[in-house]
Short mmCIF file of C-alpha atoms in Angstrom, two decimals:
data_model
loop_
_atom_site.label_atom_id
_atom_site.label_comp_id
_atom_site.label_asym_id
_atom_site.label_seq_id
_atom_site.Cartn_x
_atom_site.Cartn_y
_atom_site.Cartn_z
CA UNK B 188 62.68 3.47 -49.37
CA UNK B 189 63.06 1.01 -51.63
CA UNK B 190 64.42 -2.03 -49.16
CA UNK B 191 61.16 -1.62 -46.42
CA UNK B 192 59.34 -3.50 -50.18
CA UNK B 193 61.06 -6.66 -49.65
CA UNK B 194 61.37 -6.55 -45.46
CA UNK B 195 58.08 -5.84 -43.46
CA UNK B 196 60.08 -5.67 -40.39
CA UNK B 197 61.73 -3.13 -41.94
CA UNK B 198 61.23 -1.21 -39.60
CA UNK B 199 61.93 -2.99 -36.37
CA UNK B 200 65.76 -2.56 -37.50
CA UNK B 201 67.46 -0.16 -35.81
CA UNK B 202 68.46 3.23 -37.98
CA UNK B 203 72.29 2.45 -37.67
CA UNK B 204 70.85 -1.74 -39.00
CA UNK B 205 68.99 0.18 -42.23
CA UNK B 206 72.02 2.68 -43.07
CA UNK B 207 74.08 -0.46 -43.40
CA UNK B 208 72.23 -1.85 -45.36
CA UNK B 209 71.43 0.55 -47.43
CA UNK B 210 75.15 1.92 -48.00
CA UNK B 211 75.85 -2.15 -49.00
CA UNK B 212 73.12 -3.43 -51.46
CA UNK B 213 74.55 -3.26 -55.02
CA UNK B 214 72.80 -3.26 -58.35
CA UNK B 215 73.27 -6.34 -60.39
CA UNK B 216 72.05 -7.76 -63.48
CA UNK B 217 72.09 -11.77 -65.02
CA UNK B 218 70.74 -12.89 -68.61
CA UNK B 219 68.74 -15.05 -69.28
CA UNK B 220 69.98 -18.42 -70.15
CA UNK B 221 72.95 -17.78 -67.18
CA UNK B 222 73.94 -18.74 -64.14
CA UNK B 223 73.26 -16.53 -61.14
CA UNK B 224 74.85 -18.99 -58.66
CA UNK B 225 76.30 -22.28 -58.24
CA UNK B 226 78.12 -24.62 -56.00
CA UNK B 227 81.73 -22.99 -57.30
CA UNK B 228 80.35 -18.82 -56.56
CA UNK B 229 79.95 -20.46 -52.93
CA UNK B 230 78.51 -17.78 -51.04
CA UNK B 231 76.78 -14.60 -53.10
CA UNK B 232 74.82 -13.20 -50.73
CA UNK B 233 71.18 -13.00 -50.89
CA UNK B 234 69.71 -11.08 -54.09
CA UNK B 235 66.79 -9.17 -53.76
CA UNK B 236 64.56 -9.86 -57.12
CA UNK B 237 63.21 -6.65 -58.65
CA UNK B 238 62.46 -7.99 -61.78
CA UNK B 239 62.50 -11.33 -64.18
CA UNK B 240 62.91 -15.06 -62.89
CA UNK B 241 64.99 -17.56 -61.28
CA UNK B 242 65.53 -21.08 -61.28
CA UNK B 243 66.76 -23.27 -58.32
CA UNK B 244 67.70 -26.91 -59.04
CA UNK B 245 70.15 -29.11 -57.39
CA UNK B 246 72.56 -31.34 -59.83
CA UNK B 247 73.06 -34.91 -59.51
CA UNK B 248 77.02 -35.97 -59.96
CA UNK B 249 75.69 -37.54 -63.19
CA UNK B 250 74.66 -34.14 -64.39
CA UNK B 251 70.70 -34.41 -63.66
CA UNK B 252 68.76 -31.51 -62.14
CA UNK B 253 64.97 -30.94 -61.13
CA UNK B 254 63.60 -27.78 -59.94
CA UNK B 255 62.45 -27.15 -56.43
CA UNK B 256 61.32 -23.67 -56.55
CA UNK B 257 60.89 -20.10 -58.81
CA UNK B 258 61.81 -17.43 -57.41
CA UNK B 259 59.46 -13.83 -59.40
CA UNK B 260 59.50 -10.40 -58.44
CA UNK B 261 59.83 -9.04 -55.39
CA UNK B 262 61.04 -12.77 -53.42
CA UNK B 263 64.28 -13.07 -52.37
CA UNK B 264 67.07 -15.79 -53.04
CA UNK B 265 68.09 -17.23 -49.24
CA UNK B 266 70.40 -19.54 -50.22
CA UNK B 267 72.69 -17.56 -52.97
CA UNK B 268 73.51 -17.16 -48.93
CA UNK B 269 73.59 -20.35 -48.13
CA UNK B 270 76.57 -19.85 -46.01
CA UNK B 271 74.95 -17.30 -42.77
CA UNK B 272 73.44 -20.97 -42.03
CA UNK B 273 76.40 -23.34 -41.85
CA UNK B 274 73.88 -25.75 -41.18
CA UNK B 275 72.73 -25.97 -44.11
CA UNK B 276 74.04 -29.18 -46.12
CA UNK B 277 73.57 -28.80 -49.32
CA UNK B 278 73.91 -26.97 -52.28
CA UNK B 279 71.55 -24.83 -54.50
CA UNK B 280 71.81 -23.88 -58.19
CA UNK B 281 70.54 -20.05 -59.16
CA UNK B 282 69.85 -19.72 -62.82
CA UNK B 283 68.44 -17.15 -64.16
CA UNK B 284 65.72 -17.89 -66.56
CA UNK B 285 64.86 -15.00 -67.85
CA UNK B 286 66.46 -11.39 -67.96
CA UNK B 287 66.66 -10.48 -63.85
CA UNK B 288 67.54 -7.24 -62.03
CA UNK B 289 67.79 -7.71 -58.43
CA UNK B 290 70.13 -5.96 -55.01
CA UNK B 291 72.57 -8.13 -53.26
CA UNK B 292 73.04 -7.94 -50.31
CA UNK B 293 76.73 -9.13 -49.13
CA UNK B 294 76.43 -12.44 -47.27
CA UNK B 295 78.40 -11.39 -44.11
CA UNK B 296 76.57 -7.79 -43.46
CA UNK B 297 73.29 -10.16 -43.23
CA UNK B 298 74.76 -12.49 -41.16
CA UNK B 299 75.99 -10.05 -38.81
CA UNK B 300 72.83 -8.28 -38.56
CA UNK B 301 71.17 -10.98 -38.15
CA UNK B 302 72.76 -12.10 -35.38
CA UNK B 303 72.21 -8.99 -33.66
CA UNK B 304 68.68 -8.67 -34.57
CA UNK B 305 66.12 -11.02 -33.20
CA UNK B 306 62.86 -9.29 -35.71
CA UNK B 307 65.65 -9.76 -38.89
CA UNK B 308 66.64 -13.40 -37.45
CA UNK B 309 62.36 -14.27 -38.11
CA UNK B 310 61.65 -12.61 -40.48
CA UNK B 311 64.89 -14.91 -42.60
CA UNK B 312 63.14 -17.97 -41.12
CA UNK B 313 59.97 -17.26 -43.06
CA UNK B 314 61.94 -17.25 -45.79
CA UNK B 315 63.45 -20.81 -45.48
CA UNK B 316 60.35 -21.84 -43.85
CA UNK B 317 58.56 -20.58 -47.31
CA UNK B 318 61.59 -22.75 -49.40
CA UNK B 319 60.66 -25.30 -47.11
CA UNK B 320 57.84 -25.69 -48.02
CA UNK B 321 58.31 -25.54 -51.79
CA UNK B 322 60.39 -28.30 -51.46
CA UNK B 323 58.59 -30.06 -48.89
CA UNK B 324 55.15 -29.86 -52.57
CA UNK B 325 57.92 -30.98 -55.17
CA UNK B 326 58.85 -34.63 -52.16
CA UNK B 327 54.57 -34.82 -51.82
CA UNK B 328 54.67 -34.74 -56.17
CA UNK B 329 57.49 -36.56 -56.63
CA UNK B 330 56.30 -39.28 -54.14
CA UNK B 331 52.41 -39.46 -55.29
CA UNK B 332 51.60 -37.99 -58.34
CA UNK B 333 52.25 -39.66 -61.82
CA UNK B 334 54.20 -38.18 -63.89
CA UNK B 335 51.36 -37.12 -66.44
CA UNK B 336 50.27 -35.03 -63.26
CA UNK B 337 53.02 -33.48 -62.90
CA UNK B 338 53.57 -32.44 -67.01
CA UNK B 339 50.46 -31.25 -66.85
CA UNK B 340 50.63 -28.89 -64.44
CA UNK B 341 54.22 -28.44 -65.39
CA UNK B 342 53.31 -26.52 -68.76
CA UNK B 343 50.22 -24.95 -66.85
CA UNK B 344 52.43 -22.66 -65.15
CA UNK B 345 55.17 -22.19 -67.99
CA UNK B 346 52.18 -20.63 -69.57
CA UNK B 347 51.20 -18.93 -66.29
CA UNK B 348 54.44 -17.49 -66.52
CA UNK B 349 54.92 -16.68 -69.76
CA UNK B 350 51.17 -15.27 -70.33
CA UNK B 351 51.18 -16.96 -73.83
CA UNK B 352 49.86 -20.95 -75.35
CA UNK B 353 52.55 -21.34 -77.23
CA UNK B 354 55.41 -22.40 -74.92
CA UNK B 355 59.41 -21.24 -76.47
CA UNK B 356 60.64 -25.16 -74.30
CA UNK B 357 62.82 -28.46 -76.43
CA UNK B 358 61.63 -31.44 -74.46
CA UNK B 359 65.25 -31.69 -72.78
CA UNK B 360 64.49 -28.79 -71.09
CA UNK B 361 61.11 -29.82 -69.70
CA UNK B 362 62.72 -32.85 -68.39
CA UNK B 363 65.46 -31.47 -66.51
CA UNK B 364 62.63 -29.20 -64.75
CA UNK B 365 60.90 -32.74 -63.43
CA UNK B 366 63.95 -34.57 -63.06
CA UNK B 367 62.93 -37.03 -65.54
CA UNK B 368 64.84 -38.50 -68.94
CA UNK B 369 63.52 -37.13 -72.26
CA UNK B 370 62.20 -39.93 -74.07
CA UNK B 371 59.49 -39.48 -71.31
CA UNK B 372 58.83 -35.90 -71.52
CA UNK B 373 57.93 -36.84 -75.23
CA UNK B 374 55.92 -39.48 -74.95
CA UNK B 375 54.15 -38.42 -72.78
CA UNK B 376 53.82 -35.21 -74.12
CA UNK B 377 53.53 -37.01 -77.74
CA UNK B 378 50.23 -38.52 -75.36
CA UNK B 379 48.48 -35.26 -74.96
CA UNK B 380 48.72 -34.13 -78.31
CA UNK B 381 46.87 -37.30 -79.19
CA UNK B 382 44.55 -36.47 -77.16
CA UNK B 383 44.19 -33.13 -78.36
CA UNK B 384 45.43 -31.07 -75.33
CA UNK B 385 48.77 -29.60 -77.09
CA UNK B 386 50.36 -28.98 -80.98
CA UNK B 387 54.15 -30.61 -80.99
CA UNK B 388 56.01 -28.23 -83.42
CA UNK B 389 60.70 -27.83 -83.74
CA UNK B 390 61.45 -26.75 -79.86
CA UNK B 391 57.17 -25.17 -79.36
CA UNK B 392 55.09 -26.47 -77.43
CA UNK B 393 51.29 -25.01 -77.99
CA UNK B 394 48.05 -25.44 -75.36
CA UNK B 395 44.94 -26.11 -77.28
CA UNK B 396 42.97 -27.69 -74.89
CA UNK B 397 43.67 -25.97 -71.39
CA UNK B 398 40.81 -27.44 -70.04
CA UNK B 399 41.42 -30.70 -70.79
CA UNK B 400 45.29 -30.01 -69.67
CA UNK B 401 43.93 -28.63 -66.43
CA UNK B 402 41.96 -31.63 -65.53
CA UNK B 403 44.56 -33.69 -66.14
CA UNK B 404 46.70 -31.72 -63.51
CA UNK B 405 44.60 -32.03 -60.78
CA UNK B 406 43.18 -35.65 -61.75
CA UNK B 407 44.25 -37.59 -57.75
CA UNK S 233 70.82 -26.45 -15.69
CA UNK S 234 69.55 -28.89 -18.53
CA UNK S 235 68.22 -27.34 -21.10
CA UNK S 236 71.10 -25.91 -21.27
CA UNK S 237 72.10 -29.00 -22.90
CA UNK S 238 69.48 -28.89 -25.81
CA UNK S 239 70.45 -24.66 -26.87
CA UNK S 240 73.57 -24.08 -27.00
CA UNK S 241 73.08 -20.52 -26.75
CA UNK S 242 71.62 -20.60 -23.73
CA UNK S 243 73.86 -18.36 -21.81
CA UNK S 244 73.25 -15.75 -24.49
CA UNK S 245 69.79 -15.52 -23.63
CA UNK S 246 67.97 -13.14 -20.38
CA UNK S 247 68.16 -14.58 -16.58
CA UNK S 248 64.34 -14.07 -17.15
CA UNK S 249 64.02 -15.87 -20.65
CA UNK S 250 65.53 -18.54 -19.47
CA UNK S 251 63.58 -18.88 -16.06
CA UNK S 252 60.68 -18.50 -18.44
CA UNK S 253 61.56 -21.40 -20.43
CA UNK S 254 62.57 -23.81 -17.20
CA UNK S 255 59.52 -22.76 -15.26
CA UNK S 256 57.16 -23.71 -18.04
CA UNK S 257 58.71 -27.04 -19.65
CA UNK S 258 57.15 -30.04 -18.34
CA UNK S 259 58.37 -33.81 -19.06
CA UNK S 260 56.49 -36.37 -21.33
CA UNK S 261 56.61 -39.69 -22.34
CA UNK S 262 55.66 -41.64 -25.35
CA UNK S 263 55.52 -45.57 -25.43
CA UNK S 264 57.19 -46.96 -28.80
CA UNK S 265 54.40 -47.04 -31.79
CA UNK S 266 51.97 -44.10 -30.43
CA UNK S 267 51.54 -41.25 -32.22
CA UNK S 268 54.28 -37.88 -30.96
CA UNK S 269 52.62 -35.02 -33.40
CA UNK S 270 50.17 -35.67 -35.88
CA UNK S 271 47.81 -33.32 -38.89
CA UNK S 272 44.96 -33.08 -36.03
CA UNK S 273 47.21 -32.74 -32.94
CA UNK S 274 47.60 -29.08 -34.19
CA UNK S 275 51.29 -27.66 -32.27
CA UNK S 276 52.40 -29.34 -29.54
CA UNK S 277 55.20 -28.06 -28.59
CA UNK S 278 59.13 -27.81 -29.37
CA UNK S 279 60.35 -31.32 -28.25
CA UNK S 280 64.06 -32.15 -26.87
CA UNK S 281 64.02 -35.47 -26.52
CA UNK S 282 66.07 -37.09 -23.53
CA UNK S 283 66.27 -41.04 -24.51
CA UNK S 284 64.29 -42.38 -27.33
CA UNK S 285 63.76 -42.42 -31.28
CA UNK S 286 61.02 -40.38 -32.91
CA UNK S 287 60.47 -40.84 -36.77
CA UNK S 288 59.23 -37.80 -38.75
CA UNK S 289 57.15 -38.86 -41.96
CA UNK S 290 54.71 -37.52 -44.29
CA UNK S 291 51.16 -38.60 -45.58
CA UNK S 292 49.59 -39.17 -48.45
CA UNK S 293 45.78 -38.54 -48.88
CA UNK S 294 45.56 -42.45 -49.68
CA UNK S 295 47.37 -43.46 -46.55
CA UNK S 296 51.04 -43.82 -48.12
CA UNK S 297 53.97 -42.62 -45.66
CA UNK S 298 57.50 -41.75 -46.56
CA UNK S 299 59.75 -40.73 -43.49
CA UNK S 300 61.83 -37.47 -43.71
CA UNK S 301 64.29 -38.60 -40.96
CA UNK S 302 64.44 -39.82 -37.49
CA UNK S 303 65.15 -37.36 -34.26
CA UNK S 304 67.90 -39.54 -31.93
CA UNK S 305 68.54 -38.39 -28.38
CA UNK S 306 69.29 -34.96 -27.64
CA UNK S 307 68.23 -33.75 -30.67
CA UNK S 308 65.23 -30.63 -30.83
CA UNK S 309 61.77 -31.39 -33.06
CA UNK S 310 60.78 -28.77 -34.42
CA UNK S 311 57.68 -29.15 -36.66
CA UNK S 312 56.33 -30.14 -33.68
CA UNK S 313 55.72 -26.67 -33.77
CA UNK S 314 54.96 -25.37 -36.48
CA UNK S 315 52.82 -22.64 -35.56
CA UNK S 316 55.98 -20.66 -34.64
CA UNK S 317 56.78 -20.08 -37.71
CA UNK S 318 53.03 -18.81 -39.99
CA UNK S 319 55.66 -19.88 -43.40
CA UNK S 320 55.12 -23.76 -42.68
CA UNK S 321 52.56 -25.11 -45.35
CA UNK S 322 53.10 -28.15 -44.96
CA UNK S 323 52.80 -30.89 -42.05
CA UNK S 324 54.67 -33.20 -40.72
CA UNK S 325 53.82 -36.31 -38.42
CA UNK S 326 55.73 -37.66 -35.22
CA UNK S 327 55.68 -41.31 -33.84
CA UNK S 328 58.34 -42.63 -30.95
CA UNK S 329 59.98 -45.46 -32.82
CA UNK S 330 61.18 -46.80 -29.08
CA UNK S 331 59.72 -45.63 -25.89
CA UNK S 332 61.10 -41.70 -25.83
CA UNK S 333 61.75 -39.13 -22.50
CA UNK S 334 61.70 -35.80 -23.17
CA UNK S 335 61.17 -32.36 -22.83
CA UNK S 336 57.90 -30.10 -24.23
CA UNK S 337 58.40 -26.47 -24.39
CA UNK S 338 54.85 -24.90 -25.28
CA UNK S 339 54.20 -23.44 -29.32
CA UNK S 340 53.15 -19.52 -27.84
CA UNK S 341 55.95 -20.00 -24.97
CA UNK S 342 58.53 -20.21 -27.35
CA UNK S 343 57.52 -17.96 -30.28
CA UNK S 344 57.39 -15.73 -27.62
CA UNK S 345 60.99 -15.99 -26.44
CA UNK S 346 61.91 -16.52 -30.08
CA UNK S 347 60.67 -13.03 -31.65
CA UNK S 348 62.73 -11.07 -28.86
CA UNK S 349 65.71 -12.86 -28.43
CA UNK S 350 67.89 -12.77 -31.44
CA UNK S 351 70.10 -15.76 -29.98
CA UNK S 352 67.14 -18.23 -29.80
CA UNK S 353 65.79 -17.37 -33.05
CA UNK S 354 69.16 -17.71 -34.90
CA UNK S 355 69.48 -21.16 -33.44
CA UNK S 356 66.47 -22.16 -34.06
CA UNK S 357 67.20 -21.33 -37.63
CA UNK S 358 70.24 -23.58 -37.52
CA UNK S 359 67.47 -26.53 -36.57
CA UNK S 360 65.12 -25.64 -39.00
CA UNK S 361 68.01 -25.86 -41.86
CA UNK S 362 69.14 -28.64 -40.53
CA UNK S 363 65.98 -30.66 -41.34
CA UNK S 364 65.75 -28.65 -44.22
CA UNK S 365 69.31 -30.56 -45.36
CA UNK S 366 68.05 -34.00 -44.68
CA UNK S 367 64.70 -33.09 -46.60
CA UNK S 368 67.82 -31.89 -50.18
CA UNK S 369 69.11 -35.02 -49.06
CA UNK S 370 66.48 -37.75 -49.43
CA UNK S 371 65.09 -35.43 -52.46
CA UNK S 372 68.48 -36.77 -53.78
CA UNK S 373 68.32 -39.85 -52.61
CA UNK S 374 64.68 -40.97 -54.46
CA UNK S 375 65.56 -38.79 -57.73
CA UNK S 376 69.25 -40.52 -57.75
CA UNK S 377 69.23 -42.75 -56.24
CA UNK S 378 69.16 -47.13 -57.00
CA UNK S 379 66.31 -48.87 -55.01
CA UNK S 380 68.77 -50.91 -54.01
CA UNK S 381 71.20 -48.52 -52.59
CA UNK S 382 68.06 -47.47 -50.59
CA UNK S 383 67.17 -50.24 -49.39
CA UNK S 384 70.39 -51.34 -48.82
CA UNK S 385 71.15 -48.11 -46.86
CA UNK S 386 68.05 -48.45 -44.63
CA UNK S 387 68.50 -52.12 -43.66
CA UNK S 388 72.30 -50.72 -42.15
CA UNK S 389 71.02 -48.01 -40.57
CA UNK S 390 68.16 -50.02 -38.94
CA UNK S 391 70.58 -52.54 -37.55
CA UNK S 392 73.17 -49.42 -36.47
CA UNK S 393 70.20 -47.84 -34.72
CA UNK S 394 69.41 -51.09 -32.89
CA UNK S 395 73.01 -52.13 -32.29
CA UNK S 396 71.87 -55.52 -34.14
CA UNK S 397 72.09 -57.56 -37.22
CA UNK S 398 68.64 -58.63 -36.47
CA UNK S 399 65.99 -56.17 -37.32
CA UNK S 400 62.50 -56.64 -36.65
CA UNK S 401 60.65 -55.20 -38.69
CA UNK S 402 58.69 -55.97 -41.67
CA UNK S 403 57.83 -55.86 -45.60
CA UNK S 404 55.20 -53.34 -45.20
CA UNK S 405 56.72 -51.28 -42.50
CA UNK S 406 59.89 -50.95 -44.72
CA UNK S 407 57.39 -49.69 -47.16
CA UNK S 408 56.87 -47.13 -44.83
CA UNK S 409 60.05 -46.03 -44.44
CA UNK S 410 60.88 -45.42 -47.46
CA UNK S 411 57.81 -44.82 -49.63
CA UNK S 412 57.00 -47.77 -51.18
CA UNK S 413 54.82 -50.24 -52.33
CA UNK S 414 54.97 -54.01 -49.97
CA UNK S 415 56.04 -55.97 -52.91
CA UNK S 416 58.93 -54.12 -53.80
CA UNK S 417 60.37 -54.25 -50.99
CA UNK S 418 59.47 -58.53 -50.82
CA UNK S 419 61.56 -58.84 -54.20
CA UNK S 420 64.03 -56.57 -53.43
CA UNK S 421 64.93 -58.37 -50.25
CA UNK S 422 64.80 -61.72 -51.80
CA UNK S 423 66.92 -60.74 -54.19
CA UNK S 424 69.88 -59.63 -51.20
CA UNK S 425 68.70 -63.38 -50.15
CA UNK S 426 69.78 -64.82 -53.14
CA UNK S 427 72.69 -63.05 -53.11
CA UNK S 428 73.27 -64.13 -49.06
CA UNK S 429 73.52 -60.30 -47.45
CA UNK S 430 70.53 -61.22 -45.31
CA UNK S 431 68.34 -64.73 -44.17
CA UNK S 432 64.24 -63.76 -43.95
CA UNK S 433 62.40 -64.91 -41.46
CA UNK S 434 58.70 -64.11 -40.41
CA UNK S 435 58.53 -60.02 -38.88
CA UNK S 436 62.35 -60.57 -38.97
CA UNK S 437 65.97 -59.93 -41.06
CA UNK S 438 69.36 -61.12 -40.21
CA UNK S 439 71.76 -59.73 -41.49
CA UNK S 440 74.38 -61.78 -42.64
CA UNK S 441 77.40 -60.22 -44.74
CA UNK S 442 77.80 -56.66 -43.47
CA UNK S 443 80.47 -56.23 -45.98
CA UNK S 444 78.84 -56.80 -49.45
CA UNK S 445 75.82 -54.85 -48.09
CA UNK S 446 77.40 -51.67 -47.31
CA UNK S 447 78.88 -52.24 -51.58
CA UNK S 448 75.05 -52.35 -52.23
CA UNK S 449 74.54 -49.04 -50.29
CA UNK S 450 77.16 -47.20 -51.39
CA UNK S 451 77.75 -48.14 -55.13
CA UNK S 452 76.47 -44.84 -56.94
#
């Protein structure tokens, strides 16, 4: 049973609840670089990621962005179903960063079962607490880490996610992840290049001294 | 019944659950400027505020601070019982900003009832979602608002919380709330004074042009 892999509390649901969930999931796919959820698509539902990579971010009135966290294989995306909790007073955007296969659970159905099942409600609580922890980590980074540290950490994370030392990413996109203007990103990347940590070419960044980049990222 | 006022779902708990909660709450007080919860006090329990004002904040390794949100009369403080959810991977400090009377529910007891009660688990979810919303609002402020806006908003909030146009607060304390160095606060306060919005004296700030301060705070 596939859903069981996403919900460790699956066996604590009633047979009827299990059947309702199983009967109403749908298989979906999202192409790389497309929007999966945004403020206009409202309450899409819970996304259970089979394979792929989603990026959760917020958007300012002026179109500025900052990445909150990534969702990978086996993760559950809760905020695409933010209507299940009325106290969620913010909009999170979700884009596919890679071609992504996922299961969709309709929000109203999930909410109904969560309202009657203590195990599902508590598990949902844990999912939200995990995302909350991601966001608290981000605040600490923004407030107390220098930009060179954050940029080094981001390049290393990208390299790890793509299992490659060559990153196909523009300075502008990096700026959107880190919530910084493109010029600031470019300036720091050039400094990293002068220090021999990376090599820049059009739309591409090659990590040439991973150890040194790690040291910059770890520096506190 | 007092607890009912904190838990809108009180009538959805069993008589036994209600009795267990009622039997184990204790009345506590915290003096102004004392710590109610910190990383050493671990899992204090849920605080139900009767009267007073608490400040939730985070602390960097170097002792820097930033205020996350305030808790006022009738609010429930969840993160003083963060052990009830294992996915909470961050420490929040809680100080009393005014003399505060509160009820304390032991964390283990609350967790036990939450694990078996869908209504309590869902209500706990709503409390966490509300705090999550506060923190998301803070990220937007940090990322996309200018410092003069944030300072103006803070002075107006303080004025409102204390129901006074005269604030007894140091520049250093303001810096801790906003996560900014004292010198940056002092410089902007002097600018506000030159613009006729406030009047500075030792340990005191008087708001002299609330309308103008509102305009600075609203400016986007």
